[in-house]
Amino acid sequence: DTGVSQNPRHKITKRGQNVTFRCDPISEHNRLYWYRQTLGQGPEFLTYFQNEAQLEKSRLLSDRFSAERPKGSFSTLEIQRTEQGDSAMYLCASSFGSHTGETQYFGPGTRLLVL
Amino acid sequence: AQSVTQLDSHVSVSEGTPVLLRCNYSSSYSPSLFWYVQHPNKGLQLLLKYTSAATLVKGINGFEAEFKKSETSFHLTKPSAHMSDAAEYFCVVSERGNRDDKIIFGKGTRLHILP
């Protein structure tokens, strides 16, 4: 299967711990997006990359959050000093092109629970 | 500024009857509009998208949507509902502005199919 993959699929952590999620996009896609989805809500945009460059960050992305895409392929999203409010599904998507009008293909998500 | 409003959080229809999921948007520029579906424990899947070509867009699984600029609407329809259509549906607006791209999801409409 050559779709978008995310690891881990589930993560339970204690408040104050750091967590890191990984996203592997579709191989020829140059754009990679991170979203957060809480229960009963639509996905909220966090950040996106074009190749290795991080082009935009949402105000939702506090300084405890950092994302990287070092070689323009896979990406990691790290949350430092997790809080209970960080509990959510974290979604990754990828696309090919130069703007967000292109179709984004989503991974299955990483569900984070902060105790 | 752009926004998207899904007018119904829940819609219930009987199997075999028509489906209508409503979406209104606002956008400063010519938007791209999408409908995504999310089945339980599965990733988001693109149903269809509008990108300034034909105003009536046909998607997968018998769904279609009509872009009406005068009404700023992009409602999703299907002539005959199947049990397998039960899922969460998200309307998405994307626009390419002067300096950046924006993408916003609606809060979602949960579609229930009654036997």
PDB file of C-alpha atoms in Angstrom:
ATOM      1  CA  ASP A   1       0.000   0.000   0.000  1.00  0.00           C
ATOM      2  CA  THR A   2       1.518   3.347  -1.021  1.00  0.00           C
ATOM      3  CA  GLY A   3      -0.824   5.609   0.925  1.00  0.00           C
ATOM      4  CA  VAL A   4       0.029   7.963   3.772  1.00  0.00           C
ATOM      5  CA  SER A   5       1.138   6.124   6.901  1.00  0.00           C
ATOM      6  CA  GLN A   6       1.371   7.344  10.467  1.00  0.00           C
ATOM      7  CA  ASN A   7       3.052   5.860  13.501  1.00  0.00           C
ATOM      8  CA  PRO A   8       2.187   5.096  16.152  1.00  0.00           C
ATOM      9  CA  ARG A   9      -1.564   4.683  15.675  1.00  0.00           C
ATOM     10  CA  HIS A  10      -2.186   5.149  19.386  1.00  0.00           C
ATOM     11  CA  LYS A  11      -0.176   6.788  22.139  1.00  0.00           C
ATOM     12  CA  ILE A  12      -0.951   7.038  25.835  1.00  0.00           C
ATOM     13  CA  THR A  13       1.315   9.253  27.865  1.00  0.00           C
ATOM     14  CA  LYS A  14       1.436  11.001  31.196  1.00  0.00           C
ATOM     15  CA  ARG A  15       1.132  14.742  31.477  1.00  0.00           C
ATOM     16  CA  GLY A  16       4.504  16.427  31.180  1.00  0.00           C
ATOM     17  CA  GLN A  17       6.069  13.776  28.972  1.00  0.00           C
ATOM     18  CA  ASN A  18       7.274  14.408  25.422  1.00  0.00           C
ATOM     19  CA  VAL A  19       5.830  12.513  22.473  1.00  0.00           C
ATOM     20  CA  THR A  20       6.823  12.269  18.832  1.00  0.00           C
ATOM     21  CA  PHE A  21       4.701  11.166  15.902  1.00  0.00           C
ATOM     22  CA  ARG A  22       5.861  10.202  12.458  1.00  0.00           C
ATOM     23  CA  CYS A  23       4.193  10.632   9.073  1.00  0.00           C
ATOM     24  CA  ASP A  24       5.310   9.028   5.828  1.00  0.00           C
ATOM     25  CA  PRO A  25       3.605  10.714   2.863  1.00  0.00           C
ATOM     26  CA  ILE A  26       2.949   9.321  -0.578  1.00  0.00           C
ATOM     27  CA  SER A  27       6.400   9.192  -2.098  1.00  0.00           C
ATOM     28  CA  GLU A  28       6.071  11.730  -4.926  1.00  0.00           C
ATOM     29  CA  HIS A  29       4.107  14.265  -2.885  1.00  0.00           C
ATOM     30  CA  ASN A  30       5.916  17.500  -2.136  1.00  0.00           C
ATOM     31  CA  ARG A  31       3.430  18.925   0.359  1.00  0.00           C
ATOM     32  CA  LEU A  32       2.793  17.542   3.818  1.00  0.00           C
ATOM     33  CA  TYR A  33       0.189  18.781   6.298  1.00  0.00           C
ATOM     34  CA  TRP A  34      -0.492  18.219   9.999  1.00  0.00           C
ATOM     35  CA  TYR A  35      -3.956  18.587  11.519  1.00  0.00           C
ATOM     36  CA  ARG A  36      -5.479  18.033  14.939  1.00  0.00           C
ATOM     37  CA  GLN A  37      -8.987  16.663  15.379  1.00  0.00           C
ATOM     38  CA  THR A  38     -10.830  16.607  18.681  1.00  0.00           C
ATOM     39  CA  LEU A  39     -14.036  14.731  19.361  1.00  0.00           C
ATOM     40  CA  GLY A  40     -16.999  16.132  17.494  1.00  0.00           C
ATOM     41  CA  GLN A  41     -14.937  18.648  15.548  1.00  0.00           C
ATOM     42  CA  GLY A  42     -13.454  18.857  12.101  1.00  0.00           C
ATOM     43  CA  PRO A  43      -9.699  18.698  11.602  1.00  0.00           C
ATOM     44  CA  GLU A  44      -7.881  21.914  12.472  1.00  0.00           C
ATOM     45  CA  PHE A  45      -4.862  22.916  10.443  1.00  0.00           C
ATOM     46  CA  LEU A  46      -1.574  22.977  12.383  1.00  0.00           C
ATOM     47  CA  THR A  47       1.229  23.365   9.855  1.00  0.00           C
ATOM     48  CA  TYR A  48       2.430  22.370   6.423  1.00  0.00           C
ATOM     49  CA  PHE A  49       5.630  21.784   4.498  1.00  0.00           C
ATOM     50  CA  GLN A  50       6.531  22.187   0.881  1.00  0.00           C
ATOM     51  CA  ASN A  51       9.445  19.828   0.463  1.00  0.00           C
ATOM     52  CA  GLU A  52      11.585  20.490   3.566  1.00  0.00           C
ATOM     53  CA  ALA A  53      10.416  24.077   4.107  1.00  0.00           C
ATOM     54  CA  GLN A  54       7.798  24.750   6.765  1.00  0.00           C
ATOM     55  CA  LEU A  55       5.647  27.379   5.079  1.00  0.00           C
ATOM     56  CA  GLU A  56       2.959  28.101   7.617  1.00  0.00           C
ATOM     57  CA  LYS A  57       2.124  27.434  11.244  1.00  0.00           C
ATOM     58  CA  SER A  58      -1.263  27.899  12.835  1.00  0.00           C
ATOM     59  CA  ARG A  59      -1.666  29.864  16.026  1.00  0.00           C
ATOM     60  CA  LEU A  60      -2.844  26.531  17.469  1.00  0.00           C
ATOM     61  CA  LEU A  61       0.754  25.367  17.264  1.00  0.00           C
ATOM     62  CA  SER A  62       2.143  26.564  20.577  1.00  0.00           C
ATOM     63  CA  ASP A  63       5.863  26.644  21.278  1.00  0.00           C
ATOM     64  CA  ARG A  64       5.543  23.184  22.841  1.00  0.00           C
ATOM     65  CA  PHE A  65       4.876  21.835  19.351  1.00  0.00           C
ATOM     66  CA  SER A  66       7.539  21.421  16.721  1.00  0.00           C
ATOM     67  CA  ALA A  67       7.434  19.782  13.324  1.00  0.00           C
ATOM     68  CA  GLU A  68      10.213  18.832  10.963  1.00  0.00           C
ATOM     69  CA  ARG A  69      10.589  17.382   7.515  1.00  0.00           C
ATOM     70  CA  PRO A  70      14.355  17.164   7.245  1.00  0.00           C
ATOM     71  CA  LYS A  71      14.806  15.669   3.807  1.00  0.00           C
ATOM     72  CA  GLY A  72      11.485  16.552   2.299  1.00  0.00           C
ATOM     73  CA  SER A  73      10.198  13.021   2.790  1.00  0.00           C
ATOM     74  CA  PHE A  74       8.817  11.873   6.171  1.00  0.00           C
ATOM     75  CA  SER A  75       7.852  14.321   8.876  1.00  0.00           C
ATOM     76  CA  THR A  76       7.796  14.269  12.664  1.00  0.00           C
ATOM     77  CA  LEU A  77       5.564  16.181  15.037  1.00  0.00           C
ATOM     78  CA  GLU A  78       6.840  16.524  18.590  1.00  0.00           C
ATOM     79  CA  ILE A  79       4.865  17.736  21.564  1.00  0.00           C
ATOM     80  CA  GLN A  80       6.890  18.681  24.606  1.00  0.00           C
ATOM     81  CA  ARG A  81       5.549  18.757  28.157  1.00  0.00           C
ATOM     82  CA  THR A  82       2.203  17.305  27.102  1.00  0.00           C
ATOM     83  CA  GLU A  83      -1.000  18.593  28.664  1.00  0.00           C
ATOM     84  CA  GLN A  84      -4.384  16.915  28.943  1.00  0.00           C
ATOM     85  CA  GLY A  85      -5.701  19.387  26.388  1.00  0.00           C
ATOM     86  CA  ASP A  86      -3.337  17.899  23.821  1.00  0.00           C
ATOM     87  CA  SER A  87      -5.419  14.716  23.750  1.00  0.00           C
ATOM     88  CA  ALA A  88      -6.706  14.449  20.197  1.00  0.00           C
ATOM     89  CA  MET A  89      -6.297  12.664  16.894  1.00  0.00           C
ATOM     90  CA  TYR A  90      -3.305  13.991  14.956  1.00  0.00           C
ATOM     91  CA  LEU A  91      -3.730  13.652  11.214  1.00  0.00           C
ATOM     92  CA  CYS A  92      -1.173  13.889   8.463  1.00  0.00           C
ATOM     93  CA  ALA A  93      -1.956  14.486   4.804  1.00  0.00           C
ATOM     94  CA  SER A  94       0.106  14.873   1.670  1.00  0.00           C
ATOM     95  CA  SER A  95      -0.447  16.338  -1.771  1.00  0.00           C
ATOM     96  CA  PHE A  96       1.408  17.121  -4.969  1.00  0.00           C
ATOM     97  CA  GLY A  97       1.442  20.642  -6.301  1.00  0.00           C
ATOM     98  CA  SER A  98       1.945  24.225  -5.314  1.00  0.00           C
ATOM     99  CA  HIS A  99      -1.151  25.210  -3.344  1.00  0.00           C
ATOM    100  CA  THR A 100      -3.817  23.798  -1.088  1.00  0.00           C
ATOM    101  CA  GLY A 101      -6.267  23.383  -3.956  1.00  0.00           C
ATOM    102  CA  GLU A 102      -4.654  20.070  -4.745  1.00  0.00           C
ATOM    103  CA  THR A 103      -6.248  16.949  -3.310  1.00  0.00           C
ATOM    104  CA  GLN A 104      -4.864  15.964   0.060  1.00  0.00           C
ATOM    105  CA  TYR A 105      -4.557  12.298   0.935  1.00  0.00           C
ATOM    106  CA  PHE A 106      -4.905  11.543   4.612  1.00  0.00           C
ATOM    107  CA  GLY A 107      -3.256   8.997   6.833  1.00  0.00           C
ATOM    108  CA  PRO A 108      -5.165   7.023   9.478  1.00  0.00           C
ATOM    109  CA  GLY A 109      -4.057   9.335  12.275  1.00  0.00           C
ATOM    110  CA  THR A 110      -2.342   8.988  15.632  1.00  0.00           C
ATOM    111  CA  ARG A 111      -4.675   9.092  18.604  1.00  0.00           C
ATOM    112  CA  LEU A 112      -3.026  10.697  21.625  1.00  0.00           C
ATOM    113  CA  LEU A 113      -4.338  10.367  25.156  1.00  0.00           C
ATOM    114  CA  VAL A 114      -2.644  12.398  27.848  1.00  0.00           C
ATOM    115  CA  LEU A 115      -3.398  11.184  31.373  1.00  0.00           C
TER     116      LEU A 115
ATOM    117  CA  ALA B   1     -11.350  35.818   5.576  1.00  0.00           C
ATOM    118  CA  GLN B   2     -12.597  32.390   4.681  1.00  0.00           C
ATOM    119  CA  SER B   3     -14.913  30.158   6.651  1.00  0.00           C
ATOM    120  CA  VAL B   4     -17.122  27.145   6.158  1.00  0.00           C
ATOM    121  CA  THR B   5     -20.393  26.319   7.901  1.00  0.00           C
ATOM    122  CA  GLN B   6     -22.046  22.938   7.858  1.00  0.00           C
ATOM    123  CA  LEU B   7     -25.606  23.716   8.715  1.00  0.00           C
ATOM    124  CA  ASP B   8     -26.533  20.385  10.279  1.00  0.00           C
ATOM    125  CA  SER B   9     -24.487  18.469  12.828  1.00  0.00           C
ATOM    126  CA  HIS B  10     -26.638  15.341  12.344  1.00  0.00           C
ATOM    127  CA  VAL B  11     -28.794  14.177   9.449  1.00  0.00           C
ATOM    128  CA  SER B  12     -30.936  11.038   9.468  1.00  0.00           C
ATOM    129  CA  VAL B  13     -32.453   9.541   6.332  1.00  0.00           C
ATOM    130  CA  SER B  14     -34.029   6.219   5.503  1.00  0.00           C
ATOM    131  CA  GLU B  15     -32.200   3.793   3.257  1.00  0.00           C
ATOM    132  CA  GLY B  16     -33.146   4.427  -0.364  1.00  0.00           C
ATOM    133  CA  THR B  17     -34.152   8.065   0.160  1.00  0.00           C
ATOM    134  CA  PRO B  18     -32.217  11.143  -0.983  1.00  0.00           C
ATOM    135  CA  VAL B  19     -29.382  12.647   1.030  1.00  0.00           C
ATOM    136  CA  LEU B  20     -28.723  16.378   1.381  1.00  0.00           C
ATOM    137  CA  LEU B  21     -25.822  17.669   3.468  1.00  0.00           C
ATOM    138  CA  ARG B  22     -25.591  21.445   3.509  1.00  0.00           C
ATOM    139  CA  CYS B  23     -22.471  23.581   3.377  1.00  0.00           C
ATOM    140  CA  ASN B  24     -22.045  27.336   3.101  1.00  0.00           C
ATOM    141  CA  TYR B  25     -18.707  29.060   2.713  1.00  0.00           C
ATOM    142  CA  SER B  26     -17.175  32.483   2.587  1.00  0.00           C
ATOM    143  CA  SER B  27     -14.017  33.283   0.714  1.00  0.00           C
ATOM    144  CA  SER B  28     -12.148  36.380  -0.367  1.00  0.00           C
ATOM    145  CA  TYR B  29     -10.782  34.713  -3.470  1.00  0.00           C
ATOM    146  CA  SER B  30     -11.845  31.989  -5.826  1.00  0.00           C
ATOM    147  CA  PRO B  31     -12.009  28.975  -3.545  1.00  0.00           C
ATOM    148  CA  SER B  32     -11.459  25.302  -4.027  1.00  0.00           C
ATOM    149  CA  LEU B  33     -14.129  23.281  -2.254  1.00  0.00           C
ATOM    150  CA  PHE B  34     -14.034  19.682  -1.135  1.00  0.00           C
ATOM    151  CA  TRP B  35     -16.168  17.081   0.575  1.00  0.00           C
ATOM    152  CA  TYR B  36     -14.433  14.401   2.618  1.00  0.00           C
ATOM    153  CA  VAL B  37     -15.963  11.387   4.345  1.00  0.00           C
ATOM    154  CA  GLN B  38     -14.688   9.782   7.545  1.00  0.00           C
ATOM    155  CA  HIS B  39     -15.898   6.320   8.457  1.00  0.00           C
ATOM    156  CA  PRO B  40     -15.377   5.146  12.049  1.00  0.00           C
ATOM    157  CA  ASN B  41     -11.761   4.241  12.713  1.00  0.00           C
ATOM    158  CA  LYS B  42     -10.778   5.038   9.137  1.00  0.00           C
ATOM    159  CA  GLY B  43      -8.917   7.894   7.510  1.00  0.00           C
ATOM    160  CA  LEU B  44     -10.505  10.806   5.690  1.00  0.00           C
ATOM    161  CA  GLN B  45     -11.383  10.014   2.097  1.00  0.00           C
ATOM    162  CA  LEU B  46     -12.011  12.533  -0.651  1.00  0.00           C
ATOM    163  CA  LEU B  47     -15.523  12.337  -2.095  1.00  0.00           C
ATOM    164  CA  LEU B  48     -15.259  15.164  -4.615  1.00  0.00           C
ATOM    165  CA  LYS B  49     -13.768  18.586  -5.221  1.00  0.00           C
ATOM    166  CA  TYR B  50     -14.597  21.793  -7.072  1.00  0.00           C
ATOM    167  CA  THR B  51     -11.815  23.912  -8.562  1.00  0.00           C
ATOM    168  CA  SER B  52     -13.553  26.456 -10.837  1.00  0.00           C
ATOM    169  CA  ALA B  53     -14.421  24.099 -13.659  1.00  0.00           C
ATOM    170  CA  ALA B  54     -17.941  22.664 -13.946  1.00  0.00           C
ATOM    171  CA  THR B  55     -20.222  23.813 -11.154  1.00  0.00           C
ATOM    172  CA  LEU B  56     -21.829  20.381 -10.788  1.00  0.00           C
ATOM    173  CA  VAL B  57     -19.214  17.998  -9.494  1.00  0.00           C
ATOM    174  CA  LYS B  58     -19.621  14.249  -9.464  1.00  0.00           C
ATOM    175  CA  GLY B  59     -17.777  12.200  -6.908  1.00  0.00           C
ATOM    176  CA  ILE B  60     -17.413   8.654  -5.760  1.00  0.00           C
ATOM    177  CA  ASN B  61     -20.188   6.370  -4.501  1.00  0.00           C
ATOM    178  CA  GLY B  62     -22.919   8.300  -6.303  1.00  0.00           C
ATOM    179  CA  PHE B  63     -22.392  11.603  -4.482  1.00  0.00           C
ATOM    180  CA  GLU B  64     -22.413  14.946  -6.198  1.00  0.00           C
ATOM    181  CA  ALA B  65     -22.266  18.606  -5.196  1.00  0.00           C
ATOM    182  CA  GLU B  66     -23.204  21.856  -6.881  1.00  0.00           C
ATOM    183  CA  PHE B  67     -21.195  25.037  -6.492  1.00  0.00           C
ATOM    184  CA  LYS B  68     -23.549  28.027  -6.305  1.00  0.00           C
ATOM    185  CA  LYS B  69     -21.593  31.237  -6.108  1.00  0.00           C
ATOM    186  CA  SER B  70     -24.675  33.440  -5.671  1.00  0.00           C
ATOM    187  CA  GLU B  71     -25.704  31.421  -2.621  1.00  0.00           C
ATOM    188  CA  THR B  72     -22.127  30.688  -1.451  1.00  0.00           C
ATOM    189  CA  SER B  73     -23.163  27.072  -1.084  1.00  0.00           C
ATOM    190  CA  PHE B  74     -21.682  23.696  -1.913  1.00  0.00           C
ATOM    191  CA  HIS B  75     -24.308  21.182  -0.793  1.00  0.00           C
ATOM    192  CA  LEU B  76     -23.651  17.451  -1.075  1.00  0.00           C
ATOM    193  CA  THR B  77     -26.382  15.194  -2.442  1.00  0.00           C
ATOM    194  CA  LYS B  78     -27.027  11.577  -3.273  1.00  0.00           C
ATOM    195  CA  PRO B  79     -30.245  10.267  -4.867  1.00  0.00           C
ATOM    196  CA  SER B  80     -30.509   7.099  -2.796  1.00  0.00           C
ATOM    197  CA  ALA B  81     -28.837   6.425   0.531  1.00  0.00           C
ATOM    198  CA  HIS B  82     -27.152   3.117   1.371  1.00  0.00           C
ATOM    199  CA  MET B  83     -26.408   1.786   4.826  1.00  0.00           C
ATOM    200  CA  SER B  84     -22.716   2.048   4.000  1.00  0.00           C
ATOM    201  CA  ASP B  85     -23.050   5.828   3.666  1.00  0.00           C
ATOM    202  CA  ALA B  86     -23.350   6.208   7.441  1.00  0.00           C
ATOM    203  CA  ALA B  87     -20.309   8.297   8.369  1.00  0.00           C
ATOM    204  CA  GLU B  88     -19.076  11.804   9.202  1.00  0.00           C
ATOM    205  CA  TYR B  89     -18.884  14.222   6.271  1.00  0.00           C
ATOM    206  CA  PHE B  90     -16.711  17.317   6.154  1.00  0.00           C
ATOM    207  CA  CYS B  91     -16.970  20.299   3.841  1.00  0.00           C
ATOM    208  CA  VAL B  92     -13.610  21.975   3.218  1.00  0.00           C
ATOM    209  CA  VAL B  93     -12.712  25.333   1.700  1.00  0.00           C
ATOM    210  CA  SER B  94      -9.282  26.223   0.432  1.00  0.00           C
ATOM    211  CA  GLU B  95      -8.141  29.473  -1.052  1.00  0.00           C
ATOM    212  CA  ARG B  96      -4.881  30.756  -2.360  1.00  0.00           C
ATOM    213  CA  GLY B  97      -4.400  34.238  -1.033  1.00  0.00           C
ATOM    214  CA  ASN B  98      -1.832  36.879  -1.673  1.00  0.00           C
ATOM    215  CA  ARG B  99       0.724  35.483   0.711  1.00  0.00           C
ATOM    216  CA  ASP B 100      -0.353  32.035   1.765  1.00  0.00           C
ATOM    217  CA  ASP B 101      -2.781  29.207   1.392  1.00  0.00           C
ATOM    218  CA  LYS B 102      -5.582  28.565   3.807  1.00  0.00           C
ATOM    219  CA  ILE B 103      -7.559  25.418   4.303  1.00  0.00           C
ATOM    220  CA  ILE B 104     -10.493  25.145   6.688  1.00  0.00           C
ATOM    221  CA  PHE B 105     -12.675  22.176   7.586  1.00  0.00           C
ATOM    222  CA  GLY B 106     -16.269  22.460   8.648  1.00  0.00           C
ATOM    223  CA  LYS B 107     -17.315  20.913  11.942  1.00  0.00           C
ATOM    224  CA  GLY B 108     -18.806  17.921  10.191  1.00  0.00           C
ATOM    225  CA  THR B 109     -22.218  16.383   9.625  1.00  0.00           C
ATOM    226  CA  ARG B 110     -22.900  12.909  10.905  1.00  0.00           C
ATOM    227  CA  LEU B 111     -25.111  11.002   8.510  1.00  0.00           C
ATOM    228  CA  HIS B 112     -27.337   8.287   9.998  1.00  0.00           C
ATOM    229  CA  ILE B 113     -29.056   5.804   7.708  1.00  0.00           C
ATOM    230  CA  LEU B 114     -32.270   4.270   9.031  1.00  0.00           C
ATOM    231  CA  PRO B 115     -33.213   0.772   7.829  1.00  0.00           C
TER     232      PRO B 115
END
